[in-house]
Short mmCIF file of N, CA and C in Angstrom, two decimals:
data_model
loop_
_atom_site.label_atom_id
_atom_site.label_comp_id
_atom_site.label_asym_id
_atom_site.label_seq_id
_atom_site.Cartn_x
_atom_site.Cartn_y
_atom_site.Cartn_z
N MET A 1 61.28 -13.99 51.88
CA MET A 1 60.78 -12.63 52.01
C MET A 1 59.43 -12.67 52.73
N PRO A 2 59.30 -11.92 53.82
CA PRO A 2 58.04 -11.94 54.56
C PRO A 2 56.92 -11.26 53.79
N SER A 3 55.73 -11.75 54.01
CA SER A 3 54.57 -11.15 53.34
C SER A 3 54.19 -9.84 54.01
N ASP A 4 53.42 -9.04 53.29
CA ASP A 4 52.97 -7.76 53.83
C ASP A 4 52.12 -7.95 55.08
N ALA A 5 51.33 -9.00 55.10
CA ALA A 5 50.47 -9.27 56.27
C ALA A 5 51.31 -9.55 57.50
N LYS A 6 52.40 -10.33 57.32
CA LYS A 6 53.26 -10.65 58.45
C LYS A 6 54.00 -9.41 58.95
N VAL A 7 54.46 -8.59 58.02
CA VAL A 7 55.16 -7.36 58.40
C VAL A 7 54.21 -6.44 59.15
N GLN A 8 52.98 -6.33 58.68
CA GLN A 8 51.99 -5.50 59.34
C GLN A 8 51.66 -6.05 60.73
N THR A 9 51.52 -7.37 60.84
CA THR A 9 51.25 -7.99 62.14
C THR A 9 52.40 -7.74 63.10
N LEU A 10 53.62 -7.86 62.61
CA LEU A 10 54.80 -7.62 63.44
C LEU A 10 54.86 -6.18 63.94
N GLU A 11 54.59 -5.25 63.07
CA GLU A 11 54.61 -3.83 63.46
C GLU A 11 53.51 -3.52 64.47
N GLU A 12 52.34 -4.10 64.26
CA GLU A 12 51.23 -3.90 65.19
C GLU A 12 51.59 -4.46 66.57
N LEU A 13 52.21 -5.63 66.58
CA LEU A 13 52.61 -6.24 67.83
C LEU A 13 53.69 -5.42 68.53
N ARG A 14 54.63 -4.90 67.76
CA ARG A 14 55.68 -4.06 68.34
C ARG A 14 55.10 -2.80 68.98
N THR A 15 54.12 -2.19 68.32
CA THR A 15 53.52 -0.98 68.90
C THR A 15 52.72 -1.31 70.16
N ARG A 16 52.08 -2.47 70.20
CA ARG A 16 51.32 -2.87 71.39
C ARG A 16 52.24 -3.16 72.57
N LEU A 17 53.41 -3.72 72.28
CA LEU A 17 54.34 -4.09 73.34
C LEU A 17 55.34 -2.98 73.68
N ALA A 18 55.32 -1.89 72.94
CA ALA A 18 56.32 -0.84 73.11
C ALA A 18 56.30 -0.20 74.49
N ASP A 19 55.14 0.13 75.00
CA ASP A 19 55.05 0.84 76.28
C ASP A 19 54.50 -0.03 77.41
N VAL A 20 54.79 -1.33 77.31
CA VAL A 20 54.29 -2.28 78.32
C VAL A 20 55.12 -2.15 79.59
N CYS A 21 54.45 -2.10 80.72
CA CYS A 21 55.10 -2.02 82.03
C CYS A 21 55.57 -3.39 82.47
N SER A 22 54.73 -4.40 82.29
CA SER A 22 55.10 -5.76 82.67
C SER A 22 54.40 -6.76 81.78
N ALA A 23 55.01 -7.94 81.68
CA ALA A 23 54.46 -9.01 80.87
C ALA A 23 54.74 -10.34 81.56
N VAL A 24 53.85 -11.29 81.38
CA VAL A 24 54.01 -12.62 81.94
C VAL A 24 53.75 -13.63 80.81
N LEU A 25 54.69 -14.54 80.63
CA LEU A 25 54.53 -15.59 79.62
C LEU A 25 53.88 -16.81 80.26
N THR A 26 52.93 -17.38 79.56
CA THR A 26 52.23 -18.55 80.07
C THR A 26 52.20 -19.63 79.00
N GLU A 27 52.08 -20.86 79.46
CA GLU A 27 51.84 -21.97 78.56
C GLU A 27 50.39 -22.36 78.75
N TYR A 28 49.63 -22.32 77.69
CA TYR A 28 48.18 -22.50 77.78
C TYR A 28 47.74 -23.90 77.38
N ARG A 29 48.65 -24.83 77.21
CA ARG A 29 48.33 -26.19 76.77
C ARG A 29 47.33 -26.82 77.75
N GLY A 30 46.24 -27.38 77.23
CA GLY A 30 45.23 -28.03 78.05
C GLY A 30 44.03 -27.15 78.38
N LEU A 31 44.11 -25.87 78.05
CA LEU A 31 42.98 -24.98 78.32
C LEU A 31 42.03 -24.96 77.12
N THR A 32 40.75 -24.89 77.42
CA THR A 32 39.76 -24.81 76.35
C THR A 32 39.61 -23.37 75.89
N VAL A 33 38.94 -23.19 74.78
CA VAL A 33 38.69 -21.84 74.26
C VAL A 33 37.85 -21.04 75.26
N GLU A 34 36.89 -21.69 75.89
CA GLU A 34 36.06 -21.01 76.89
C GLU A 34 36.91 -20.52 78.06
N GLN A 35 37.85 -21.33 78.51
CA GLN A 35 38.71 -20.94 79.62
C GLN A 35 39.61 -19.77 79.22
N LEU A 36 40.15 -19.81 78.01
CA LEU A 36 40.98 -18.70 77.54
C LEU A 36 40.17 -17.41 77.41
N THR A 37 38.93 -17.54 76.97
CA THR A 37 38.07 -16.37 76.87
C THR A 37 37.80 -15.78 78.26
N ARG A 38 37.54 -16.66 79.23
CA ARG A 38 37.32 -16.20 80.60
C ARG A 38 38.57 -15.53 81.16
N LEU A 39 39.75 -16.09 80.86
CA LEU A 39 41.01 -15.48 81.30
C LEU A 39 41.17 -14.09 80.70
N ARG A 40 40.86 -13.96 79.42
CA ARG A 40 40.98 -12.64 78.77
C ARG A 40 40.06 -11.61 79.44
N ARG A 41 38.84 -12.04 79.78
CA ARG A 41 37.89 -11.13 80.45
C ARG A 41 38.40 -10.72 81.83
N GLU A 42 38.93 -11.69 82.57
CA GLU A 42 39.45 -11.39 83.90
C GLU A 42 40.65 -10.44 83.82
N LEU A 43 41.48 -10.62 82.80
CA LEU A 43 42.63 -9.73 82.65
C LEU A 43 42.21 -8.34 82.19
N GLN A 44 41.14 -8.25 81.41
CA GLN A 44 40.64 -6.94 81.01
C GLN A 44 40.18 -6.14 82.22
N ASN A 45 39.67 -6.82 83.24
CA ASN A 45 39.24 -6.15 84.46
C ASN A 45 40.38 -5.46 85.19
N VAL A 46 41.63 -5.92 84.96
CA VAL A 46 42.79 -5.29 85.60
C VAL A 46 43.64 -4.55 84.57
N SER A 47 43.03 -4.14 83.47
CA SER A 47 43.69 -3.37 82.40
C SER A 47 44.86 -4.12 81.79
N ALA A 48 44.67 -5.40 81.55
CA ALA A 48 45.71 -6.22 80.93
C ALA A 48 45.14 -6.92 79.71
N GLU A 49 46.04 -7.40 78.87
CA GLU A 49 45.65 -8.12 77.67
C GLU A 49 46.32 -9.49 77.67
N TYR A 50 45.72 -10.44 76.95
CA TYR A 50 46.26 -11.78 76.82
C TYR A 50 46.28 -12.13 75.35
N LYS A 51 47.45 -12.45 74.84
CA LYS A 51 47.58 -12.68 73.40
C LYS A 51 48.39 -13.95 73.16
N VAL A 52 47.83 -14.85 72.35
CA VAL A 52 48.55 -16.04 71.91
C VAL A 52 49.38 -15.63 70.70
N LEU A 53 50.67 -15.94 70.76
CA LEU A 53 51.59 -15.49 69.71
C LEU A 53 52.34 -16.65 69.11
N LYS A 54 52.74 -16.49 67.86
CA LYS A 54 53.68 -17.42 67.26
C LYS A 54 55.06 -17.06 67.83
N ASN A 55 55.80 -18.08 68.22
CA ASN A 55 57.06 -17.84 68.92
C ASN A 55 58.06 -17.02 68.10
N ARG A 56 58.20 -17.34 66.83
CA ARG A 56 59.16 -16.59 66.01
C ARG A 56 58.73 -15.13 65.89
N LEU A 57 57.46 -14.90 65.68
CA LEU A 57 56.94 -13.55 65.59
C LEU A 57 57.14 -12.80 66.91
N ALA A 58 56.91 -13.49 68.02
CA ALA A 58 57.08 -12.87 69.34
C ALA A 58 58.54 -12.50 69.59
N ARG A 59 59.47 -13.40 69.24
CA ARG A 59 60.89 -13.10 69.43
C ARG A 59 61.30 -11.88 68.61
N LEU A 60 60.78 -11.77 67.39
CA LEU A 60 61.08 -10.60 66.56
C LEU A 60 60.46 -9.33 67.14
N ALA A 61 59.26 -9.45 67.69
CA ALA A 61 58.55 -8.27 68.21
C ALA A 61 59.21 -7.70 69.46
N VAL A 62 59.82 -8.55 70.28
CA VAL A 62 60.41 -8.05 71.53
C VAL A 62 61.84 -7.58 71.36
N GLN A 63 62.44 -7.82 70.20
CA GLN A 63 63.82 -7.37 69.97
C GLN A 63 63.92 -5.86 70.12
N GLY A 64 64.88 -5.44 70.93
CA GLY A 64 65.10 -4.01 71.12
C GLY A 64 64.11 -3.34 72.03
N SER A 65 63.24 -4.09 72.67
CA SER A 65 62.26 -3.51 73.60
C SER A 65 62.65 -3.92 75.03
N PRO A 66 62.00 -3.35 76.04
CA PRO A 66 62.29 -3.77 77.42
C PRO A 66 61.97 -5.25 77.68
N LEU A 67 61.18 -5.86 76.81
CA LEU A 67 60.82 -7.27 76.97
C LEU A 67 61.80 -8.20 76.27
N ASP A 68 62.91 -7.67 75.78
CA ASP A 68 63.88 -8.45 75.02
C ASP A 68 64.39 -9.67 75.79
N GLY A 69 64.48 -9.58 77.10
CA GLY A 69 64.96 -10.69 77.92
C GLY A 69 64.05 -11.90 77.92
N LEU A 70 62.82 -11.73 77.46
CA LEU A 70 61.86 -12.84 77.43
C LEU A 70 62.03 -13.72 76.19
N ALA A 71 62.81 -13.29 75.22
CA ALA A 71 62.94 -14.01 73.94
C ALA A 71 63.28 -15.50 74.11
N PRO A 72 64.19 -15.89 75.00
CA PRO A 72 64.50 -17.32 75.13
C PRO A 72 63.34 -18.16 75.67
N TYR A 73 62.36 -17.53 76.27
CA TYR A 73 61.25 -18.27 76.87
C TYR A 73 60.11 -18.56 75.88
N PHE A 74 60.20 -18.03 74.66
CA PHE A 74 59.16 -18.28 73.68
C PHE A 74 59.38 -19.64 73.04
N LYS A 75 58.90 -20.68 73.72
CA LYS A 75 59.02 -22.06 73.24
C LYS A 75 57.71 -22.77 73.53
N GLY A 76 57.27 -23.60 72.63
CA GLY A 76 56.02 -24.33 72.83
C GLY A 76 54.82 -23.41 72.71
N PRO A 77 53.66 -23.89 73.16
CA PRO A 77 52.44 -23.05 73.06
C PRO A 77 52.50 -21.92 74.09
N THR A 78 52.92 -20.75 73.65
CA THR A 78 53.15 -19.62 74.55
C THR A 78 52.17 -18.49 74.27
N ALA A 79 51.71 -17.88 75.35
CA ALA A 79 50.89 -16.68 75.25
C ALA A 79 51.47 -15.65 76.20
N VAL A 80 51.22 -14.40 75.92
CA VAL A 80 51.75 -13.34 76.77
C VAL A 80 50.59 -12.51 77.34
N ALA A 81 50.66 -12.29 78.63
CA ALA A 81 49.73 -11.38 79.31
C ALA A 81 50.53 -10.13 79.63
N PHE A 82 50.02 -8.97 79.24
CA PHE A 82 50.79 -7.74 79.46
C PHE A 82 49.88 -6.60 79.89
N THR A 83 50.51 -5.65 80.58
CA THR A 83 49.78 -4.49 81.07
C THR A 83 50.67 -3.25 81.01
N ARG A 84 50.03 -2.12 80.93
CA ARG A 84 50.73 -0.84 80.97
C ARG A 84 50.58 -0.19 82.34
N LYS A 85 49.86 -0.86 83.24
CA LYS A 85 49.57 -0.27 84.55
C LYS A 85 50.23 -1.07 85.66
N ASP A 86 49.45 -1.71 86.50
CA ASP A 86 49.93 -2.34 87.73
C ASP A 86 50.38 -3.78 87.49
N PRO A 87 51.69 -4.06 87.64
CA PRO A 87 52.16 -5.44 87.44
C PRO A 87 51.64 -6.40 88.51
N VAL A 88 51.39 -5.90 89.71
CA VAL A 88 50.90 -6.76 90.79
C VAL A 88 49.48 -7.24 90.47
N ALA A 89 48.65 -6.36 89.93
CA ALA A 89 47.28 -6.75 89.59
C ALA A 89 47.28 -7.83 88.50
N LEU A 90 48.19 -7.71 87.54
CA LEU A 90 48.31 -8.73 86.49
C LEU A 90 48.71 -10.07 87.09
N ALA A 91 49.71 -10.07 87.95
CA ALA A 91 50.17 -11.32 88.58
C ALA A 91 49.08 -11.93 89.45
N LYS A 92 48.34 -11.09 90.18
CA LYS A 92 47.25 -11.58 91.02
C LYS A 92 46.14 -12.23 90.18
N ALA A 93 45.79 -11.60 89.08
CA ALA A 93 44.74 -12.13 88.22
C ALA A 93 45.16 -13.47 87.61
N LEU A 94 46.41 -13.56 87.17
CA LEU A 94 46.89 -14.83 86.61
C LEU A 94 46.93 -15.93 87.66
N GLN A 95 47.39 -15.57 88.86
CA GLN A 95 47.46 -16.57 89.92
C GLN A 95 46.06 -17.04 90.33
N ALA A 96 45.11 -16.13 90.40
CA ALA A 96 43.73 -16.50 90.75
C ALA A 96 43.16 -17.44 89.69
N PHE A 97 43.42 -17.14 88.42
CA PHE A 97 42.94 -18.01 87.35
C PHE A 97 43.64 -19.37 87.41
N GLN A 98 44.92 -19.36 87.73
CA GLN A 98 45.69 -20.60 87.79
C GLN A 98 45.21 -21.52 88.92
N ARG A 99 44.72 -20.93 90.01
CA ARG A 99 44.18 -21.75 91.10
C ARG A 99 42.98 -22.57 90.62
N GLN A 100 42.14 -21.97 89.79
CA GLN A 100 40.96 -22.66 89.27
C GLN A 100 41.29 -23.54 88.07
N ASN A 101 42.34 -23.20 87.34
CA ASN A 101 42.72 -23.91 86.12
C ASN A 101 44.22 -24.23 86.17
N PRO A 102 44.60 -25.30 86.84
CA PRO A 102 46.03 -25.60 87.00
C PRO A 102 46.75 -25.93 85.68
N GLU A 103 46.01 -26.09 84.59
CA GLU A 103 46.65 -26.34 83.30
C GLU A 103 47.47 -25.14 82.84
N LEU A 104 47.08 -23.94 83.27
CA LEU A 104 47.82 -22.73 82.90
C LEU A 104 49.14 -22.73 83.67
N ALA A 105 50.23 -22.66 82.93
CA ALA A 105 51.55 -22.65 83.56
C ALA A 105 52.22 -21.31 83.29
N ILE A 106 52.68 -20.67 84.33
CA ILE A 106 53.41 -19.41 84.19
C ILE A 106 54.87 -19.76 83.94
N THR A 107 55.42 -19.25 82.84
CA THR A 107 56.78 -19.59 82.44
C THR A 107 57.80 -18.59 82.98
N ALA A 108 57.55 -17.30 82.76
CA ALA A 108 58.47 -16.25 83.19
C ALA A 108 57.72 -14.93 83.13
N GLY A 109 58.37 -13.90 83.60
CA GLY A 109 57.77 -12.57 83.55
C GLY A 109 58.82 -11.51 83.35
N CYS A 110 58.36 -10.32 83.09
CA CYS A 110 59.25 -9.18 82.92
C CYS A 110 58.55 -7.97 83.53
N VAL A 111 59.21 -7.37 84.52
CA VAL A 111 58.64 -6.20 85.19
C VAL A 111 59.62 -5.05 85.01
N GLU A 112 59.18 -4.04 84.28
CA GLU A 112 59.98 -2.85 84.01
C GLU A 112 61.38 -3.20 83.51
N GLY A 113 61.44 -4.15 82.57
CA GLY A 113 62.70 -4.51 81.94
C GLY A 113 63.48 -5.63 82.61
N ALA A 114 63.11 -6.00 83.83
CA ALA A 114 63.81 -7.07 84.55
C ALA A 114 63.06 -8.39 84.37
N VAL A 115 63.76 -9.39 83.86
CA VAL A 115 63.16 -10.71 83.67
C VAL A 115 63.13 -11.43 85.01
N ILE A 116 61.98 -12.01 85.33
CA ILE A 116 61.83 -12.73 86.59
C ILE A 116 61.29 -14.14 86.31
N PRO A 117 61.73 -15.13 87.08
CA PRO A 117 61.22 -16.49 86.89
C PRO A 117 59.80 -16.63 87.41
N ALA A 118 59.20 -17.77 87.14
CA ALA A 118 57.80 -18.02 87.52
C ALA A 118 57.60 -17.89 89.03
N ALA A 119 58.58 -18.32 89.83
CA ALA A 119 58.44 -18.24 91.29
C ALA A 119 58.34 -16.79 91.75
N GLU A 120 59.06 -15.89 91.10
CA GLU A 120 58.99 -14.48 91.48
C GLU A 120 57.69 -13.83 91.00
N VAL A 121 57.12 -14.34 89.92
CA VAL A 121 55.81 -13.85 89.49
C VAL A 121 54.78 -14.20 90.57
N LYS A 122 54.90 -15.40 91.15
CA LYS A 122 54.01 -15.81 92.23
C LYS A 122 54.23 -14.92 93.45
N ALA A 123 55.49 -14.63 93.77
CA ALA A 123 55.79 -13.75 94.90
C ALA A 123 55.23 -12.35 94.65
N LEU A 124 55.28 -11.90 93.41
CA LEU A 124 54.72 -10.60 93.05
C LEU A 124 53.21 -10.60 93.27
N ALA A 125 52.57 -11.72 92.97
CA ALA A 125 51.11 -11.83 93.16
C ALA A 125 50.74 -11.81 94.64
N ASP A 126 51.65 -12.24 95.50
CA ASP A 126 51.37 -12.27 96.93
C ASP A 126 51.53 -10.91 97.59
N LEU A 127 52.09 -9.94 96.87
CA LEU A 127 52.23 -8.59 97.42
C LEU A 127 50.88 -7.93 97.57
N PRO A 128 50.75 -7.02 98.53
CA PRO A 128 49.51 -6.24 98.60
C PRO A 128 49.40 -5.32 97.38
N SER A 129 48.21 -4.86 97.11
CA SER A 129 48.01 -3.98 95.95
C SER A 129 48.72 -2.64 96.17
N ARG A 130 48.91 -1.91 95.10
CA ARG A 130 49.60 -0.62 95.16
C ARG A 130 48.87 0.34 96.10
N ASP A 131 47.55 0.36 95.99
CA ASP A 131 46.77 1.25 96.84
C ASP A 131 46.95 0.92 98.32
N LEU A 132 46.95 -0.37 98.64
CA LEU A 132 47.13 -0.79 100.04
C LEU A 132 48.52 -0.42 100.53
N LEU A 133 49.53 -0.59 99.68
CA LEU A 133 50.89 -0.21 100.07
C LEU A 133 50.99 1.29 100.33
N LEU A 134 50.33 2.09 99.48
CA LEU A 134 50.33 3.55 99.70
C LEU A 134 49.64 3.91 101.01
N VAL A 135 48.54 3.23 101.32
CA VAL A 135 47.84 3.47 102.58
C VAL A 135 48.74 3.12 103.75
N GLN A 136 49.48 2.02 103.64
CA GLN A 136 50.38 1.62 104.72
C GLN A 136 51.51 2.63 104.92
N VAL A 137 52.05 3.16 103.82
CA VAL A 137 53.11 4.17 103.92
C VAL A 137 52.58 5.44 104.58
N VAL A 138 51.41 5.89 104.15
CA VAL A 138 50.81 7.09 104.74
C VAL A 138 50.53 6.84 106.23
N GLY A 139 50.05 5.66 106.56
CA GLY A 139 49.80 5.32 107.96
C GLY A 139 51.08 5.32 108.78
N ALA A 140 52.17 4.85 108.18
CA ALA A 140 53.45 4.82 108.89
C ALA A 140 53.94 6.24 109.17
N PHE A 141 53.70 7.16 108.24
CA PHE A 141 54.07 8.55 108.46
C PHE A 141 53.12 9.24 109.44
N GLN A 142 51.87 8.90 109.38
CA GLN A 142 50.85 9.57 110.17
C GLN A 142 50.90 9.14 111.64
N ALA A 143 51.23 7.91 111.93
CA ALA A 143 51.19 7.40 113.30
C ALA A 143 52.09 8.19 114.26
N PRO A 144 53.36 8.44 113.95
CA PRO A 144 54.18 9.21 114.89
C PRO A 144 53.66 10.63 115.09
N LEU A 145 53.16 11.24 114.01
CA LEU A 145 52.62 12.60 114.14
C LEU A 145 51.38 12.62 115.02
N ALA A 146 50.52 11.62 114.83
CA ALA A 146 49.31 11.55 115.65
C ALA A 146 49.68 11.33 117.11
N ASN A 147 50.68 10.50 117.38
CA ASN A 147 51.12 10.28 118.77
C ASN A 147 51.68 11.56 119.37
N LEU A 148 52.42 12.33 118.59
CA LEU A 148 52.95 13.60 119.07
C LEU A 148 51.82 14.56 119.42
N VAL A 149 50.82 14.63 118.56
CA VAL A 149 49.67 15.52 118.81
C VAL A 149 48.96 15.10 120.08
N TYR A 150 48.71 13.81 120.26
CA TYR A 150 48.02 13.33 121.46
C TYR A 150 48.85 13.59 122.71
N THR A 151 50.17 13.45 122.62
CA THR A 151 51.04 13.71 123.77
C THR A 151 51.01 15.19 124.13
N LEU A 152 51.14 16.06 123.13
CA LEU A 152 51.09 17.50 123.40
C LEU A 152 49.73 17.92 123.93
N GLU A 153 48.70 17.33 123.41
CA GLU A 153 47.35 17.64 123.88
C GLU A 153 47.19 17.23 125.34
N GLY A 154 47.73 16.08 125.70
CA GLY A 154 47.67 15.61 127.09
C GLY A 154 48.44 16.53 128.02
N MET A 155 49.61 17.02 127.55
CA MET A 155 50.40 17.93 128.38
C MET A 155 49.66 19.25 128.56
N LEU A 156 49.02 19.76 127.52
CA LEU A 156 48.26 21.00 127.62
C LEU A 156 47.08 20.83 128.58
N ARG A 157 46.43 19.68 128.48
CA ARG A 157 45.30 19.40 129.36
C ARG A 157 45.77 19.38 130.82
N SER A 158 46.93 18.80 131.07
CA SER A 158 47.49 18.75 132.44
C SER A 158 47.84 20.15 132.92
N LEU A 159 48.44 20.97 132.03
CA LEU A 159 48.79 22.34 132.40
C LEU A 159 47.54 23.14 132.73
N VAL A 160 46.52 23.02 131.92
CA VAL A 160 45.25 23.74 132.17
C VAL A 160 44.66 23.27 133.49
N SER A 161 44.73 22.00 133.77
CA SER A 161 44.20 21.46 135.02
C SER A 161 44.95 22.02 136.23
N VAL A 162 46.29 22.09 136.14
CA VAL A 162 47.10 22.64 137.23
C VAL A 162 46.79 24.12 137.44
N LEU A 163 46.70 24.87 136.34
CA LEU A 163 46.39 26.30 136.44
C LEU A 163 45.00 26.52 137.02
N ASP A 164 44.04 25.68 136.64
CA ASP A 164 42.69 25.78 137.18
C ASP A 164 42.68 25.49 138.68
N GLN A 165 43.47 24.53 139.12
CA GLN A 165 43.56 24.20 140.55
C GLN A 165 44.21 25.34 141.32
N LEU A 166 45.27 25.97 140.71
CA LEU A 166 45.91 27.13 141.37
C LEU A 166 44.93 28.29 141.49
N ARG A 167 44.15 28.54 140.45
CA ARG A 167 43.17 29.62 140.49
C ARG A 167 42.14 29.35 141.59
N ALA A 168 41.67 28.11 141.64
CA ALA A 168 40.67 27.75 142.66
C ALA A 168 41.25 27.89 144.05
N LYS A 169 42.51 27.56 144.23
CA LYS A 169 43.16 27.65 145.54
C LYS A 169 43.32 29.10 145.96
N ARG A 170 43.69 29.98 145.01
CA ARG A 170 43.87 31.41 145.32
C ARG A 170 42.52 32.06 145.63
N GLU A 171 41.48 31.64 144.93
CA GLU A 171 40.15 32.21 145.21
C GLU A 171 39.66 31.77 146.58
N ALA A 172 40.02 30.58 146.98
CA ALA A 172 39.59 30.05 148.27
C ALA A 172 40.33 30.75 149.42
N SER A 173 41.56 31.20 149.17
CA SER A 173 42.29 31.82 150.27
C SER A 173 42.21 33.29 150.32
#
């Protein structure tokens, strides 16, 4: 029979993971407490959290949630980084930390219910940020319209020039 403290911890963990947009599982073996603290601070800057979990408790917490596919990956010293906002920012922050601390190993990830392997988490980190992608989309829509405006403006300028030349010619004759 589980203790009240464990039940309360499980419920708290379930509520924290309930509305998570994406999560990345890491193996933290070889990292010092100072390094883990620095990782937590860096993840807080991108609205993410980093939590070391007991594997059995984690498997129970993700049951029936969008993170359910991650249950088989909870083996060994596992921690989960999760966010309710931008999954790309989370992946970028983890990859940046991993460059400085190669002991951190990314095991798997879950983005909006889809489980992805470590290689795809790296590919996700290589994507441009959401804001940059939005700017690129707006630019792609804006470029043809701007070209149309410049073309029409050039045609109007030519028409005005021709009409001005005709007026000057009629005044001269």
